[in-house]
Short mmCIF file of the C-alpha atoms (twelve columns), coordinates in Angstrom:
data_MODEL
# 
_entry.id   MODEL 
# 
loop_
_atom_site.group_PDB 
_atom_site.id 
_atom_site.type_symbol 
_atom_site.label_atom_id 
_atom_site.label_alt_id 
_atom_site.label_comp_id 
_atom_site.label_asym_id 
_atom_site.label_seq_id 
_atom_site.Cartn_x 
_atom_site.Cartn_y 
_atom_site.Cartn_z 
_atom_site.pdbx_PDB_model_num 
ATOM 1   C CA . UNK A 1   -5.074  32.366 -16.713 1 
ATOM 2   C CA . UNK A 2   -6.614  32.066 -13.250 1 
ATOM 3   C CA . UNK A 3   -4.377  31.363 -10.269 1 
ATOM 4   C CA . UNK A 4   -5.487  29.358 -7.267  1 
ATOM 5   C CA . UNK A 5   -4.690  29.823 -3.593  1 
ATOM 6   C CA . UNK A 6   -3.830  26.191 -2.937  1 
ATOM 7   C CA . UNK A 7   -1.146  24.416 -4.982  1 
ATOM 8   C CA . UNK A 8   -1.663  21.065 -6.628  1 
ATOM 9   C CA . UNK A 9   -0.506  18.634 -3.947  1 
ATOM 10  C CA . UNK A 10  1.565   16.694 -6.484  1 
ATOM 11  C CA . UNK A 11  3.280   19.209 -8.802  1 
ATOM 12  C CA . UNK A 12  2.625   22.448 -6.845  1 
ATOM 13  C CA . UNK A 13  0.981   24.152 -9.848  1 
ATOM 14  C CA . UNK A 14  -1.338  27.020 -8.953  1 
ATOM 15  C CA . UNK A 15  -2.868  27.189 -12.428 1 
ATOM 16  C CA . UNK A 16  -4.522  24.618 -14.647 1 
ATOM 17  C CA . UNK A 17  -1.106  23.899 -16.237 1 
ATOM 18  C CA . UNK A 18  0.188   20.881 -14.333 1 
ATOM 19  C CA . UNK A 19  3.550   19.177 -14.810 1 
ATOM 20  C CA . UNK A 20  3.432   16.509 -17.515 1 
ATOM 21  C CA . UNK A 21  3.594   13.608 -15.060 1 
ATOM 22  C CA . UNK A 22  1.243   15.070 -12.419 1 
ATOM 23  C CA . UNK A 23  -1.218  12.485 -11.155 1 
ATOM 24  C CA . UNK A 24  -3.902  15.137 -10.556 1 
ATOM 25  C CA . UNK A 25  -3.841  16.554 -14.101 1 
ATOM 26  C CA . UNK A 26  -7.441  17.118 -15.114 1 
ATOM 27  C CA . UNK A 27  -8.784  17.187 -11.552 1 
ATOM 28  C CA . UNK A 28  -11.146 20.168 -11.244 1 
ATOM 29  C CA . UNK A 29  -9.569  22.934 -9.124  1 
ATOM 30  C CA . UNK A 30  -12.641 23.112 -6.936  1 
ATOM 31  C CA . UNK A 31  -11.862 19.539 -5.829  1 
ATOM 32  C CA . UNK A 32  -8.185  20.345 -5.168  1 
ATOM 33  C CA . UNK A 33  -9.080  23.369 -3.060  1 
ATOM 34  C CA . UNK A 34  -11.882 21.482 -1.294  1 
ATOM 35  C CA . UNK A 35  -9.396  18.789 -0.209  1 
ATOM 36  C CA . UNK A 36  -7.263  21.434 1.502   1 
ATOM 37  C CA . UNK A 37  -10.203 23.283 3.007   1 
ATOM 38  C CA . UNK A 38  -11.670 20.056 4.419   1 
ATOM 39  C CA . UNK A 39  -8.362  19.271 6.169   1 
ATOM 40  C CA . UNK A 40  -7.814  22.801 7.436   1 
ATOM 41  C CA . UNK A 41  -11.396 23.109 8.678   1 
ATOM 42  C CA . UNK A 42  -11.018 20.019 10.883  1 
ATOM 43  C CA . UNK A 43  -7.574  21.022 12.195  1 
ATOM 44  C CA . UNK A 44  -8.767  24.582 12.867  1 
ATOM 45  C CA . UNK A 45  -10.988 23.026 15.536  1 
ATOM 46  C CA . UNK A 46  -7.930  21.709 17.346  1 
ATOM 47  C CA . UNK A 47  -5.214  19.067 17.112  1 
ATOM 48  C CA . UNK A 48  -6.196  15.482 16.269  1 
ATOM 49  C CA . UNK A 49  -4.676  12.293 14.947  1 
ATOM 50  C CA . UNK A 50  -4.900  11.311 11.277  1 
ATOM 51  C CA . UNK A 51  -7.646  8.756  11.858  1 
ATOM 52  C CA . UNK A 52  -9.848  11.411 13.469  1 
ATOM 53  C CA . UNK A 53  -9.031  13.836 10.656  1 
ATOM 54  C CA . UNK A 54  -10.089 11.291 8.031   1 
ATOM 55  C CA . UNK A 55  -13.293 10.519 9.896   1 
ATOM 56  C CA . UNK A 56  -14.283 14.149 10.518  1 
ATOM 57  C CA . UNK A 57  -13.278 15.611 7.161   1 
ATOM 58  C CA . UNK A 58  -16.352 16.313 5.033   1 
ATOM 59  C CA . UNK A 59  -16.747 14.101 1.986   1 
ATOM 60  C CA . UNK A 60  -14.864 10.982 1.037   1 
ATOM 61  C CA . UNK A 61  -11.165 10.666 1.957   1 
ATOM 62  C CA . UNK A 62  -9.102  9.610  -1.047  1 
ATOM 63  C CA . UNK A 63  -5.718  10.023 -2.759  1 
ATOM 64  C CA . UNK A 64  -6.270  13.758 -3.307  1 
ATOM 65  C CA . UNK A 65  -6.936  14.397 0.390   1 
ATOM 66  C CA . UNK A 66  -3.971  12.220 1.408   1 
ATOM 67  C CA . UNK A 67  -1.706  14.113 -1.001  1 
ATOM 68  C CA . UNK A 68  -3.010  17.474 0.279   1 
ATOM 69  C CA . UNK A 69  -2.233  16.434 3.860   1 
ATOM 70  C CA . UNK A 70  1.301   15.376 2.842   1 
ATOM 71  C CA . UNK A 71  1.769   18.725 1.063   1 
ATOM 72  C CA . UNK A 72  0.582   20.651 4.144   1 
ATOM 73  C CA . UNK A 73  3.100   18.723 6.268   1 
ATOM 74  C CA . UNK A 74  5.969   19.196 3.779   1 
ATOM 75  C CA . UNK A 75  5.193   22.892 3.469   1 
ATOM 76  C CA . UNK A 76  5.221   23.083 7.278   1 
ATOM 77  C CA . UNK A 77  1.640   24.326 7.550   1 
ATOM 78  C CA . UNK A 78  0.740   21.269 9.643   1 
ATOM 79  C CA . UNK A 79  3.017   19.783 12.285  1 
ATOM 80  C CA . UNK A 80  2.917   16.197 13.462  1 
ATOM 81  C CA . UNK A 81  4.008   15.346 16.993  1 
ATOM 82  C CA . UNK A 82  5.800   12.079 17.794  1 
ATOM 83  C CA . UNK A 83  2.482   10.823 19.132  1 
ATOM 84  C CA . UNK A 84  0.945   11.243 15.673  1 
ATOM 85  C CA . UNK A 85  -1.141  14.277 16.621  1 
ATOM 86  C CA . UNK A 86  -1.581  16.747 13.760  1 
ATOM 87  C CA . UNK A 87  -1.746  20.458 14.472  1 
ATOM 88  C CA . UNK A 88  -2.342  23.441 12.220  1 
ATOM 89  C CA . UNK A 89  0.395   26.029 12.779  1 
ATOM 90  C CA . UNK A 90  -0.656  29.577 13.546  1 
ATOM 91  C CA . UNK A 91  0.366   32.270 11.059  1 
ATOM 92  C CA . UNK A 92  3.120   33.446 13.426  1 
ATOM 93  C CA . UNK A 93  4.443   29.910 13.997  1 
ATOM 94  C CA . UNK A 94  4.461   29.293 10.245  1 
ATOM 95  C CA . UNK A 95  6.384   32.526 9.511   1 
ATOM 96  C CA . UNK A 96  8.927   31.580 12.156  1 
ATOM 97  C CA . UNK A 97  9.285   28.027 10.783  1 
ATOM 98  C CA . UNK A 98  9.759   29.011 7.147   1 
ATOM 99  C CA . UNK A 99  12.049  31.960 7.852   1 
ATOM 100 C CA . UNK A 100 14.851  29.435 8.266   1 
ATOM 101 C CA . UNK A 101 14.891  26.814 5.466   1 
ATOM 102 C CA . UNK A 102 15.845  23.353 6.714   1 
ATOM 103 C CA . UNK A 103 16.041  21.350 3.465   1 
ATOM 104 C CA . UNK A 104 18.674  21.407 0.759   1 
ATOM 105 C CA . UNK A 105 19.521  23.274 -1.367  1 
ATOM 106 C CA . UNK A 106 17.923  26.205 0.472   1 
ATOM 107 C CA . UNK A 107 19.512  25.272 3.783   1 
ATOM 108 C CA . UNK A 108 23.012  25.848 2.372   1 
ATOM 109 C CA . UNK A 109 22.019  29.199 0.870   1 
ATOM 110 C CA . UNK A 110 20.373  30.323 4.081   1 
ATOM 111 C CA . UNK A 111 23.175  29.138 6.347   1 
ATOM 112 C CA . UNK A 112 26.267  30.232 4.405   1 
ATOM 113 C CA . UNK A 113 24.938  33.015 2.212   1 
ATOM 114 C CA . UNK A 114 25.985  33.737 -1.335  1 
ATOM 115 C CA . UNK A 115 29.432  34.152 -2.833  1 
ATOM 116 C CA . UNK A 116 30.638  36.028 -5.925  1 
ATOM 117 C CA . UNK A 117 29.635  34.072 -8.999  1 
ATOM 118 C CA . UNK A 118 26.193  33.081 -7.777  1 
ATOM 119 C CA . UNK A 119 24.718  36.222 -6.206  1 
ATOM 120 C CA . UNK A 120 21.982  36.597 -8.815  1 
ATOM 121 C CA . UNK A 121 20.860  32.964 -8.525  1 
ATOM 122 C CA . UNK A 122 21.053  32.992 -4.708  1 
ATOM 123 C CA . UNK A 123 19.060  36.206 -4.245  1 
ATOM 124 C CA . UNK A 124 16.531  35.034 -6.846  1 
ATOM 125 C CA . UNK A 125 16.154  31.686 -5.034  1 
ATOM 126 C CA . UNK A 126 15.712  33.298 -1.609  1 
ATOM 127 C CA . UNK A 127 13.005  35.679 -2.849  1 
ATOM 128 C CA . UNK A 128 11.213  32.970 -4.845  1 
ATOM 129 C CA . UNK A 129 11.332  30.550 -1.909  1 
ATOM 130 C CA . UNK A 130 9.822   33.029 0.552   1 
ATOM 131 C CA . UNK A 131 7.099   33.830 -2.003  1 
ATOM 132 C CA . UNK A 132 6.415   30.114 -2.482  1 
ATOM 133 C CA . UNK A 133 5.987   29.481 1.243   1 
ATOM 134 C CA . UNK A 134 3.495   32.333 1.464   1 
ATOM 135 C CA . UNK A 135 5.301   35.260 3.066   1 
ATOM 136 C CA . UNK A 136 4.142   38.736 2.080   1 
ATOM 137 C CA . UNK A 137 6.437   41.014 0.089   1 
ATOM 138 C CA . UNK A 138 7.382   43.095 3.188   1 
ATOM 139 C CA . UNK A 139 8.200   39.880 5.112   1 
ATOM 140 C CA . UNK A 140 10.177  38.531 2.150   1 
ATOM 141 C CA . UNK A 141 12.088  41.788 1.714   1 
ATOM 142 C CA . UNK A 142 12.962  41.919 5.426   1 
ATOM 143 C CA . UNK A 143 14.114  38.283 5.498   1 
ATOM 144 C CA . UNK A 144 16.284  38.616 2.377   1 
ATOM 145 C CA . UNK A 145 17.859  41.914 3.505   1 
ATOM 146 C CA . UNK A 146 18.659  40.356 6.900   1 
ATOM 147 C CA . UNK A 147 20.042  37.259 5.152   1 
ATOM 148 C CA . UNK A 148 22.336  39.396 2.985   1 
ATOM 149 C CA . UNK A 149 23.728  41.091 6.093   1 
ATOM 150 C CA . UNK A 150 23.724  38.227 8.612   1 
ATOM 151 C CA . UNK A 151 25.498  35.702 6.363   1 
ATOM 152 C CA . UNK A 152 28.210  38.120 5.255   1 
ATOM 153 C CA . UNK A 153 26.955  37.962 1.670   1 
ATOM 154 C CA . UNK A 154 26.791  41.733 1.352   1 
ATOM 155 C CA . UNK A 155 30.284  42.146 2.790   1 
ATOM 156 C CA . UNK A 156 31.705  39.751 0.172   1 
ATOM 157 C CA . UNK A 157 30.894  42.373 -2.458  1 
ATOM 158 C CA . UNK A 158 30.070  41.984 -6.092  1 
ATOM 159 C CA . UNK A 159 26.884  44.063 -6.072  1 
ATOM 160 C CA . UNK A 160 26.121  47.163 -8.160  1 
ATOM 161 C CA . UNK A 161 23.471  48.419 -5.731  1 
ATOM 162 C CA . UNK A 162 24.328  50.748 -2.830  1 
ATOM 163 C CA . UNK A 163 22.418  48.818 -0.141  1 
ATOM 164 C CA . UNK A 164 20.931  45.366 0.435   1 
ATOM 165 C CA . UNK A 165 17.443  46.920 0.460   1 
ATOM 166 C CA . UNK A 166 18.040  48.455 -2.988  1 
ATOM 167 C CA . UNK A 167 19.189  45.075 -4.340  1 
ATOM 168 C CA . UNK A 168 16.108  43.293 -3.004  1 
ATOM 169 C CA . UNK A 169 13.758  45.979 -4.361  1 
ATOM 170 C CA . UNK A 170 15.286  45.508 -7.827  1 
ATOM 171 C CA . UNK A 171 14.342  41.813 -7.615  1 
ATOM 172 C CA . UNK A 172 10.715  42.360 -6.671  1 
ATOM 173 C CA . UNK A 173 9.655   41.082 -10.111 1 
ATOM 174 C CA . UNK A 174 10.766  37.607 -8.973  1 
ATOM 175 C CA . UNK A 175 8.258   37.771 -6.105  1 
ATOM 176 C CA . UNK A 176 5.477   39.293 -8.216  1 
ATOM 177 C CA . UNK A 177 5.822   36.720 -11.011 1 
ATOM 178 C CA . UNK A 178 5.904   33.770 -8.604  1 
ATOM 179 C CA . UNK A 179 8.942   32.171 -10.240 1 
ATOM 180 C CA . UNK A 180 10.184  28.841 -8.928  1 
ATOM 181 C CA . UNK A 181 13.230  28.737 -6.655  1 
ATOM 182 C CA . UNK A 182 14.657  25.254 -7.078  1 
ATOM 183 C CA . UNK A 183 16.734  25.530 -10.267 1 
ATOM 184 C CA . UNK A 184 18.364  28.784 -9.113  1 
ATOM 185 C CA . UNK A 185 19.000  27.358 -5.626  1 
ATOM 186 C CA . UNK A 186 20.647  24.212 -7.003  1 
ATOM 187 C CA . UNK A 187 22.936  26.329 -9.230  1 
ATOM 188 C CA . UNK A 188 23.848  28.673 -6.366  1 
ATOM 189 C CA . UNK A 189 24.508  25.786 -3.961  1 
ATOM 190 C CA . UNK A 190 27.016  24.249 -6.409  1 
ATOM 191 C CA . UNK A 191 29.031  27.488 -6.473  1 
ATOM 192 C CA . UNK A 192 28.795  27.927 -2.686  1 
ATOM 193 C CA . UNK A 193 29.949  24.334 -2.085  1 
ATOM 194 C CA . UNK A 194 32.973  24.850 -4.382  1 
ATOM 195 C CA . UNK A 195 33.793  28.115 -2.618  1 
ATOM 196 C CA . UNK A 196 33.636  26.460 0.799   1 
ATOM 197 C CA . UNK A 197 35.803  23.437 -0.122  1 
# 
């Protein structure tokens, strides 16, 4: 099954298998990708407000383009200043932004680390989340190894592996398969919240 570089702006699918309630089910992938490319091509020329973006984007602006813009904002690829000016983040700015998750349940995992009883789910979620936001495997590996050390997760014990790097390497299949992070993150957060209370 072919995979696409841009996710469906509604259900985040990167294949032709959308979620059952996705409003863009059946939309040709060339149209989905074109919506993103049209937005990125305008913003690559420099910051602008949404009205200018709509006017300068090639083709007709519709629900697909609006949803793609919302997805780019949510995924922190595009920032919006208080003045309403939209700006495409550079690759370095994006890596810096997504290296520290700010929304739940990932924020709890990132901030407090894992605890015995949820290590597998937490490590899985961290790797899958970094893959989802577009970091390379070396960037993902470095971020997760640092997370294991910096949060005290590794020091809490409960791992069979000799080092954090060995643990992360054993989980590379999570990155390669592109598994989702949310279910594992929600499960891990529940255990972490109980541990902290």
